[in-house]
XYZ file of C-alpha atoms in Angstrom:
561
model
C 92.071 20.542 124.735
C 94.619 23.242 125.279
C 97.352 20.930 124.145
C 95.472 20.093 121.083
C 94.911 23.801 120.240
C 98.616 24.593 120.785
C 99.751 21.592 118.544
C 97.435 22.820 115.822
C 98.635 26.256 116.022
C 102.175 25.056 115.885
C 101.503 23.070 112.784
C 99.663 25.976 111.250
C 102.447 28.349 112.105
C 104.903 25.947 110.281
C 102.703 25.826 107.428
C 102.369 29.467 107.123
C 106.103 29.836 106.730
C 105.777 28.697 103.069
C 105.982 31.853 101.037
C 103.221 32.772 98.418
C 103.986 34.571 95.115
C 102.417 37.597 96.653
C 104.670 37.584 99.619
C 107.675 37.113 97.340
C 106.408 39.983 95.326
C 106.140 42.248 98.269
C 109.728 41.301 99.381
C 111.190 42.037 95.946
C 109.271 45.345 95.682
C 110.155 46.642 98.976
C 113.933 45.570 98.899
C 114.286 47.380 95.528
C 112.453 50.482 96.904
C 114.590 50.456 99.925
C 117.756 50.332 97.971
C 116.586 53.089 95.665
C 115.650 55.221 98.841
C 119.099 54.467 100.329
C 120.864 55.594 97.017
C 118.603 58.634 96.633
C 119.655 59.664 100.340
C 123.386 59.148 99.434
C 122.824 61.348 96.340
C 120.995 64.048 98.413
C 123.868 64.165 100.864
C 126.338 64.412 98.282
C 124.455 67.089 96.614
C 124.120 69.029 99.953
C 127.819 68.686 100.726
C 128.740 70.146 97.327
C 126.324 72.917 97.963
C 127.770 73.858 101.331
C 131.388 73.798 99.850
C 130.404 76.440 97.094
C 128.547 78.578 99.615
C 131.756 80.782 100.360
C 132.160 81.256 96.581
C 128.420 82.430 96.266
C 128.918 84.956 99.014
C 131.742 86.599 97.037
C 129.437 87.108 94.122
C 126.433 88.593 95.971
C 127.013 92.179 94.679
C 127.001 90.979 91.148
C 123.985 88.637 91.574
C 121.820 91.576 92.795
C 122.208 93.494 89.689
C 121.638 90.408 87.554
C 118.496 89.527 89.572
C 117.061 92.979 88.963
C 117.488 92.320 85.145
C 116.002 88.827 85.437
C 112.808 90.039 87.278
C 112.328 92.713 84.507
C 112.550 90.052 81.919
C 110.124 87.848 83.737
C 107.580 90.781 83.959
C 108.026 91.442 80.320
C 107.464 87.759 79.475
C 104.278 87.579 81.646
C 105.460 84.768 83.692
C 105.032 82.287 80.927
C 107.182 79.699 82.667
C 104.608 79.472 85.642
C 101.920 78.439 83.117
C 103.802 75.527 81.756
C 101.942 72.368 81.514
C 103.230 69.107 82.968
C 105.178 66.992 80.429
C 104.561 63.081 80.558
C 107.369 61.049 79.319
C 106.640 57.747 77.722
C 105.543 54.915 79.923
C 108.406 52.566 78.820
C 111.053 55.193 79.346
C 109.871 56.154 82.885
C 109.861 52.388 83.806
C 113.456 52.067 82.353
C 114.668 55.034 84.253
C 113.189 53.567 87.534
C 114.759 50.143 86.957
C 118.267 51.742 86.180
C 117.873 53.977 89.174
C 118.233 57.156 87.303
C 119.808 59.745 89.549
C 117.399 62.674 88.665
C 114.358 60.555 89.149
C 115.609 59.159 92.476
C 116.298 62.683 93.885
C 113.028 63.970 92.676
C 111.033 61.158 94.500
C 113.382 60.686 97.522
C 110.692 61.467 100.090
C 108.220 59.196 98.485
C 110.724 56.427 98.379
C 111.346 57.066 102.175
C 107.693 56.842 102.823
C 107.403 53.546 100.953
C 110.348 52.197 102.704
C 109.028 53.235 106.121
C 105.578 51.545 105.139
C 107.327 48.445 104.210
C 109.199 48.425 107.556
C 106.017 48.406 109.392
C 104.560 45.457 107.471
C 107.773 43.520 108.311
C 107.035 44.329 112.005
C 103.541 43.103 111.468
C 104.795 39.698 110.075
C 107.532 39.411 112.875
C 104.847 39.966 115.646
C 102.216 37.655 114.220
C 103.748 35.091 112.143
C 106.961 34.211 113.931
C 108.019 33.019 117.397
C 110.437 35.942 118.065
C 107.923 37.452 120.345
C 105.619 35.594 122.680
C 101.846 35.458 123.377
C 99.543 35.267 126.219
C 95.804 34.311 126.622
C 92.923 36.843 126.901
C 91.363 37.233 130.412
C 88.271 39.657 131.239
C 87.593 41.432 134.435
C 84.678 43.856 134.375
C 86.404 45.991 137.027
C 89.646 46.424 135.206
C 87.884 46.995 131.818
C 85.663 49.698 133.270
C 88.506 51.242 135.285
C 90.700 51.669 132.118
C 87.979 52.976 130.048
C 86.802 55.560 132.567
C 90.385 56.551 133.511
C 90.835 57.455 129.813
C 87.734 59.459 129.879
C 89.022 61.399 132.923
C 92.212 62.015 131.248
C 90.761 63.080 127.999
C 88.405 65.522 129.774
C 91.262 67.012 131.902
C 93.834 67.247 129.061
C 91.896 67.717 125.655
C 88.876 69.403 126.417
C 88.299 72.153 123.769
C 85.490 74.617 122.742
C 85.130 75.205 119.084
C 83.947 78.340 117.438
C 83.036 76.917 114.079
C 80.189 78.330 112.070
C 77.450 76.316 110.362
C 77.889 76.080 106.546
C 74.064 76.379 106.176
C 73.058 79.118 108.689
C 76.288 80.817 109.416
C 75.787 80.523 113.168
C 77.559 78.436 115.875
C 75.077 75.482 116.081
C 76.731 72.824 113.921
C 74.352 69.928 114.534
C 76.459 66.725 114.158
C 79.626 68.672 113.410
C 82.932 67.091 112.264
C 84.404 67.439 115.823
C 81.496 65.509 117.312
C 81.630 62.664 114.742
C 85.326 62.355 115.083
C 84.916 62.099 118.963
C 82.027 59.747 118.605
C 84.263 57.368 116.380
C 87.154 57.731 118.903
C 85.323 56.625 122.064
C 83.595 53.808 120.150
C 86.845 52.655 118.872
C 88.410 52.483 122.242
C 85.580 50.198 123.407
C 85.770 48.187 120.276
C 89.450 47.420 120.623
C 89.179 46.858 124.442
C 86.346 44.233 123.580
C 88.746 42.396 121.437
C 91.725 42.660 123.748
C 90.040 41.484 126.831
C 87.556 39.287 125.167
C 84.556 41.399 126.831
C 81.732 38.992 125.548
C 79.125 40.630 127.624
C 79.258 43.963 125.571
C 78.968 41.964 122.237
C 75.444 43.696 121.470
C 77.100 47.168 122.124
C 79.886 46.497 119.719
C 77.307 45.494 117.066
C 75.796 48.983 117.637
C 79.086 50.710 117.234
C 79.855 49.004 113.875
C 76.375 50.031 112.801
C 77.307 53.645 113.891
C 80.441 53.501 111.712
C 78.463 52.409 108.672
C 75.936 55.051 109.399
C 78.604 57.780 109.345
C 79.774 56.303 106.058
C 76.315 57.046 104.447
C 75.936 60.451 106.362
C 79.567 61.595 105.637
C 79.698 60.608 101.940
C 76.162 61.794 101.271
C 76.971 65.241 102.797
C 80.073 65.576 100.669
C 78.698 64.528 97.339
C 75.300 66.294 97.867
C 76.736 69.568 98.913
C 80.046 69.688 96.695
C 78.596 67.824 93.648
C 82.075 66.491 93.197
C 81.847 63.080 91.321
C 85.327 63.393 89.927
C 87.544 60.274 89.232
C 90.223 61.717 91.264
C 88.075 62.166 94.454
C 86.685 58.620 94.094
C 90.164 57.160 93.627
C 91.356 58.966 96.751
C 88.501 57.543 98.804
C 89.042 53.996 97.483
C 92.841 54.559 98.350
C 92.055 55.731 101.749
C 89.857 52.660 102.498
C 92.054 49.934 100.825
C 95.673 50.821 100.304
C 96.854 49.621 103.639
C 94.542 46.498 104.058
C 95.652 45.279 100.495
C 99.312 45.091 101.600
C 98.331 43.469 104.766
C 96.351 40.807 102.784
C 99.451 40.306 100.525
C 102.211 40.235 103.245
C 100.227 38.185 105.780
C 98.361 35.973 103.126
C 95.022 36.918 104.609
C 91.664 37.155 102.800
C 90.076 40.707 102.308
C 87.088 39.803 104.274
C 89.015 38.925 107.523
C 89.384 42.895 107.736
C 85.548 42.917 107.093
C 85.223 46.744 108.094
C 87.083 47.594 105.018
C 84.925 45.678 102.264
C 81.866 46.875 104.111
C 82.812 50.354 104.001
C 84.026 50.100 100.424
C 80.684 48.602 99.497
C 78.542 51.154 101.032
C 80.825 54.019 99.919
C 80.290 52.732 96.315
C 76.399 52.528 96.846
C 76.242 56.142 98.147
C 78.412 57.283 95.210
C 76.232 55.431 92.819
C 73.016 56.751 94.283
C 74.021 60.432 93.964
C 76.139 60.034 91.018
C 73.421 58.556 88.714
C 71.367 61.410 87.303
C 73.219 63.812 89.784
C 71.933 66.972 88.073
C 68.503 66.132 89.449
C 69.593 65.728 93.046
C 67.978 69.142 94.027
C 64.395 67.859 93.162
C 62.907 66.299 96.323
C 60.869 63.782 94.458
C 64.085 62.445 92.571
C 65.948 62.013 95.987
C 62.817 60.294 97.401
C 62.818 57.816 94.474
C 66.649 57.304 95.002
C 66.184 56.481 98.788
C 63.319 54.076 97.851
C 65.450 52.530 95.165
C 68.345 51.925 97.711
C 65.880 50.181 100.177
C 64.385 48.026 97.295
C 68.036 47.046 96.193
C 68.983 46.004 99.722
C 65.819 44.008 100.212
C 66.190 42.300 96.918
C 69.798 41.225 97.549
C 69.890 40.579 101.293
C 66.164 39.537 101.981
C 65.273 37.371 98.969
C 66.577 33.812 99.206
C 69.185 32.988 96.594
C 69.797 36.404 95.245
C 72.849 37.094 97.535
C 74.559 34.084 96.203
C 73.783 34.976 92.750
C 75.006 38.471 93.019
C 78.130 37.811 95.079
C 79.350 34.533 93.726
C 81.312 35.997 90.834
C 83.304 38.044 93.588
C 84.107 35.013 95.616
C 87.719 35.262 94.744
C 87.740 38.735 96.485
C 85.128 38.510 99.282
C 85.489 34.728 100.176
C 86.872 33.999 103.554
C 87.611 30.586 105.212
C 88.227 30.597 108.984
C 90.657 28.062 109.802
C 88.644 27.049 112.962
C 85.399 26.722 110.808
C 86.703 25.153 107.456
C 83.198 23.674 106.556
C 81.334 26.963 106.105
C 80.757 28.433 102.694
C 83.214 30.969 101.524
C 80.759 33.725 101.406
C 79.207 33.012 104.707
C 81.347 35.602 106.499
C 80.556 38.291 103.945
C 76.926 37.603 104.005
C 76.830 37.680 107.745
C 78.899 40.847 108.231
C 77.338 42.895 105.414
C 73.922 41.775 106.266
C 74.017 43.042 109.814
C 74.248 46.641 108.604
C 72.703 46.519 105.344
C 70.136 49.309 105.958
C 71.850 51.638 108.205
C 73.833 53.415 105.569
C 70.714 54.527 103.834
C 69.564 55.876 107.246
C 72.783 57.866 107.340
C 71.942 59.226 103.954
C 68.524 60.273 104.809
C 69.758 62.026 108.087
C 72.375 63.872 106.057
C 69.641 64.940 103.463
C 67.627 66.451 106.176
C 70.633 67.811 108.163
C 70.301 71.518 106.810
C 66.712 71.541 107.607
C 67.268 70.304 111.145
C 69.992 72.988 111.686
C 67.632 75.681 110.482
C 65.031 74.304 112.900
C 67.329 74.332 115.720
C 68.536 77.883 115.002
C 64.836 78.964 115.142
C 64.351 76.894 118.319
C 67.386 78.629 120.046
C 65.814 81.992 119.156
C 62.454 81.108 120.678
C 61.091 82.297 123.997
C 62.479 80.343 127.030
C 59.261 78.689 127.880
C 58.599 77.440 124.361
C 62.205 76.312 124.058
C 62.237 74.377 127.301
C 58.890 72.662 126.517
C 60.184 71.503 123.107
C 63.415 70.373 124.303
C 62.004 68.522 127.191
C 59.634 66.803 124.879
C 62.434 65.683 122.683
C 64.454 64.266 125.624
C 61.416 62.540 127.121
C 60.685 60.760 123.674
C 64.206 59.801 123.227
C 64.751 58.388 126.578
C 61.751 56.449 126.257
C 62.614 54.977 122.831
C 66.014 54.248 124.259
C 64.690 52.472 127.406
C 62.328 50.356 125.158
C 65.053 49.323 122.843
C 67.208 48.491 125.704
C 64.777 46.368 127.545
C 63.330 44.501 124.647
C 66.104 44.520 122.028
C 69.589 45.111 123.614
C 68.998 42.512 126.454
C 68.464 39.654 123.929
C 70.976 36.921 123.527
C 73.761 37.344 120.926
C 72.116 35.115 118.224
C 68.514 36.489 118.820
C 69.938 40.067 118.886
C 71.607 39.615 115.517
C 68.219 38.912 114.059
C 66.782 42.241 114.967
C 69.914 44.340 114.673
C 69.504 45.217 110.910
C 66.084 46.590 111.672
C 66.628 48.231 115.107
C 70.252 49.725 115.035
C 69.042 53.047 114.042
C 67.282 53.619 117.243
C 70.160 53.776 119.749
C 72.101 55.768 117.089
C 69.235 58.252 116.805
C 68.868 58.512 120.484
C 72.490 59.195 120.991
C 72.403 62.118 118.402
C 69.634 63.328 120.631
C 71.073 62.551 124.151
C 74.843 62.209 123.946
C 74.932 59.537 126.666
C 77.208 56.780 125.851
C 74.914 53.981 124.544
C 72.359 56.545 123.231
C 74.509 59.179 121.558
C 72.566 61.539 119.336
C 69.943 63.886 121.702
C 71.824 65.523 124.628
C 74.877 65.907 122.491
C 72.770 68.424 120.455
C 70.462 69.397 123.047
C 71.986 72.788 123.906
C 74.539 75.003 122.027
C 76.952 74.568 124.839
C 77.025 70.705 124.328
C 77.359 71.227 120.636
C 80.441 73.352 120.874
C 82.846 71.223 122.779
C 84.678 68.017 122.084
C 87.411 65.919 123.699
C 90.253 66.177 121.237
C 91.969 62.981 122.531
C 89.025 60.915 121.375
C 88.773 63.028 118.230
C 92.418 62.152 117.336
C 91.719 58.528 117.999
C 88.701 58.734 115.811
C 90.871 59.832 112.764
C 92.906 56.620 112.801
C 90.064 54.117 113.320
C 91.011 52.386 110.124
C 94.521 51.929 111.001
C 93.916 50.868 114.668
C 91.352 48.390 113.351
C 93.767 46.677 110.856
C 96.863 46.878 113.122
C 95.167 45.313 116.168
C 95.107 41.965 114.443
C 98.925 41.717 114.156
C 100.798 43.894 116.615
C 98.375 43.974 119.506
C 96.775 40.682 119.205
C 98.080 37.537 117.437
C 96.434 34.997 115.190
C 99.502 33.198 114.156
C 98.056 31.734 110.905
C 96.653 33.110 107.717
C 93.027 34.155 107.975
C 92.974 33.258 111.798
C 91.087 35.279 114.303
C 93.226 37.088 116.901
C 92.722 34.802 119.759
C 95.947 35.641 121.690
C 97.647 38.675 122.878
C 100.961 39.782 121.686
C 103.402 39.405 124.645
C 106.600 41.437 124.753
C 106.962 41.478 128.656
C 106.039 37.973 129.728
C 104.234 37.316 133.141
C 103.564 41.105 133.339
C 100.013 41.653 131.838
C 99.588 45.224 132.744
C 103.110 46.280 131.828
C 102.870 44.327 128.616
C 99.434 45.947 127.884
C 101.010 49.525 128.463
C 104.038 48.808 126.157
C 102.106 47.007 123.293
C 99.413 49.634 123.221
C 101.858 52.464 123.139
C 103.818 50.869 120.198
C 100.318 50.002 118.579
C 98.787 53.333 118.694
C 102.082 54.961 117.584
C 102.537 52.727 114.636
C 98.876 53.076 113.709
C 99.042 56.865 113.687
C 102.271 56.756 111.564
C 100.478 54.382 109.025
C 97.681 56.908 108.718
C 100.123 59.528 107.824
C 101.977 57.530 105.397
C 98.802 56.518 103.717
C 97.950 60.148 103.145
C 101.471 60.937 102.059
C 101.439 58.242 99.405
C 97.827 59.168 98.274
C 99.074 62.777 97.424
C 102.009 61.217 95.625
C 100.140 58.592 93.540
C 96.514 59.751 93.459
C 96.109 63.313 92.243
C 92.713 64.826 92.615
C 92.696 67.174 89.590
C 94.905 65.385 86.997
C 93.049 62.309 85.582
C 95.970 61.816 82.896
C 98.532 61.471 85.618
C 96.173 59.338 87.794
C 95.614 56.989 84.808
C 99.451 56.889 84.025
C 100.084 55.997 87.717
C 97.402 53.368 87.754
C 98.830 51.741 84.563
C 102.442 51.828 85.802
C 101.268 50.296 89.220
C 99.410 47.430 87.381
C 102.369 46.775 85.129
C 104.969 46.750 88.006
C 102.702 44.508 90.006
C 102.105 42.006 87.288
C 105.781 41.854 86.432
C 106.747 41.312 90.136
C 104.095 38.649 90.630
C 105.271 36.771 87.398
C 108.964 36.773 88.661
C 107.846 35.746 92.158
C 105.578 33.011 90.768
C 108.573 31.618 88.809
C 110.795 31.828 91.787
C 108.263 30.121 94.186
C 107.958 27.374 91.497
C 111.690 26.801 91.294
C 112.008 26.747 95.118
C 109.409 24.132 95.287
C 107.116 25.840 97.919
């Protein structure tokens, strides 16, 4: 059996060496950008050298310059600083593309840092391909030891508590006091420790915590509803720029992984899921948004969200009718299960968490009310406060125990049937308790618990998207397009713990750098307050992509792949 699997993997690896037009497009694009960046750095070096050479001449003229500066400042004051108010000037689309193609020196110098960021991003994608699709690095099989798994996880908690414990003094946006029920520090920390368990589950193949992983993914989707609702409801910012930046954050990195590694979008199912539920939150609040302050309107919107989900996911045949036109985008074929329908994976993944994003929206809607209630509770007399808190803890623990006993302990297949309707229970209990598997009550039970976080986990929580995508290729290995990561990347053969240490260090460092590059390029290409420039960049991006793909398609056809 093992020989058959290895043989199939070898054949698939050989087949995956055939270049696709998308891969050739990426190669051509990144090679040109790299050449442009190298030329820009050379121009920048020459410019600095010339500037240093002229520095001594400048020093000789300092006295004369001082008098000139005084006159210039007077003139600027008289003119009212008109130059500062100048509006950006947009050159024609054709002329800009021509300057770009001809490597105009001024344009390259102006965009030197952006070209550097794109080149670095391309370098990481090359590393992804080398690790996952070539035989330059080795691989090893997964093995699970509960003792080792728990030891590593609790060791990380101890290290985080000793080195990154931090008390926050932030004030509530609603009450002005230091209560901050479900504040940003808490949710980032929450995402961080869940992500660590999620990744370790994949690395060590810890099948016994499958049901817990399902809850963690539901919690991520819950936070999508909670976070996006909080932003749009409070700030009322439904601008094109804000929406485009969110889509960039969710999809920029994964799109290039799909192109370079020839994978389907749904392989990285977290990305299309978060994109879908972000769009649904945006639509729910954006439609008739001027009436969002009316309680009855919000109640109708919540009910409408539930009805849409029930219609699409519960009524037989509707899911296929709605999503079939998007099979080109959301379809996925696992090489080990080629007979399943293309939309099977998308239906399974999106269906598991189809309701929890709405629960997140509802919690966000009542978040200010709960904060005010908790403020009053903190000011109540000690006996009343103790009685109410003890009641909340008792109810939460009872609900958590019943869920654990009658739902969580079910086998994997049976649990999945109940998960869409019950995942809100452990999430709500956690918000009340803050004890690992039941996060929400003790975490917010006292002001002391609410004011601290472990910043190591919060830091990891900020890069969950990058660590999720990167794990497929530079921590684990799938070897083939659309393959599940069934092997471990091996840089130090026969030393599994040393290899784990090295690959993990590289993997986390690369993921963090990709997070920074995604944000850097987002600022460069997706302005938040300039829709004209945003549209211009979008059209330019589409034009360049189409041109590259056309050339690549021709080249691949000529090469006979």
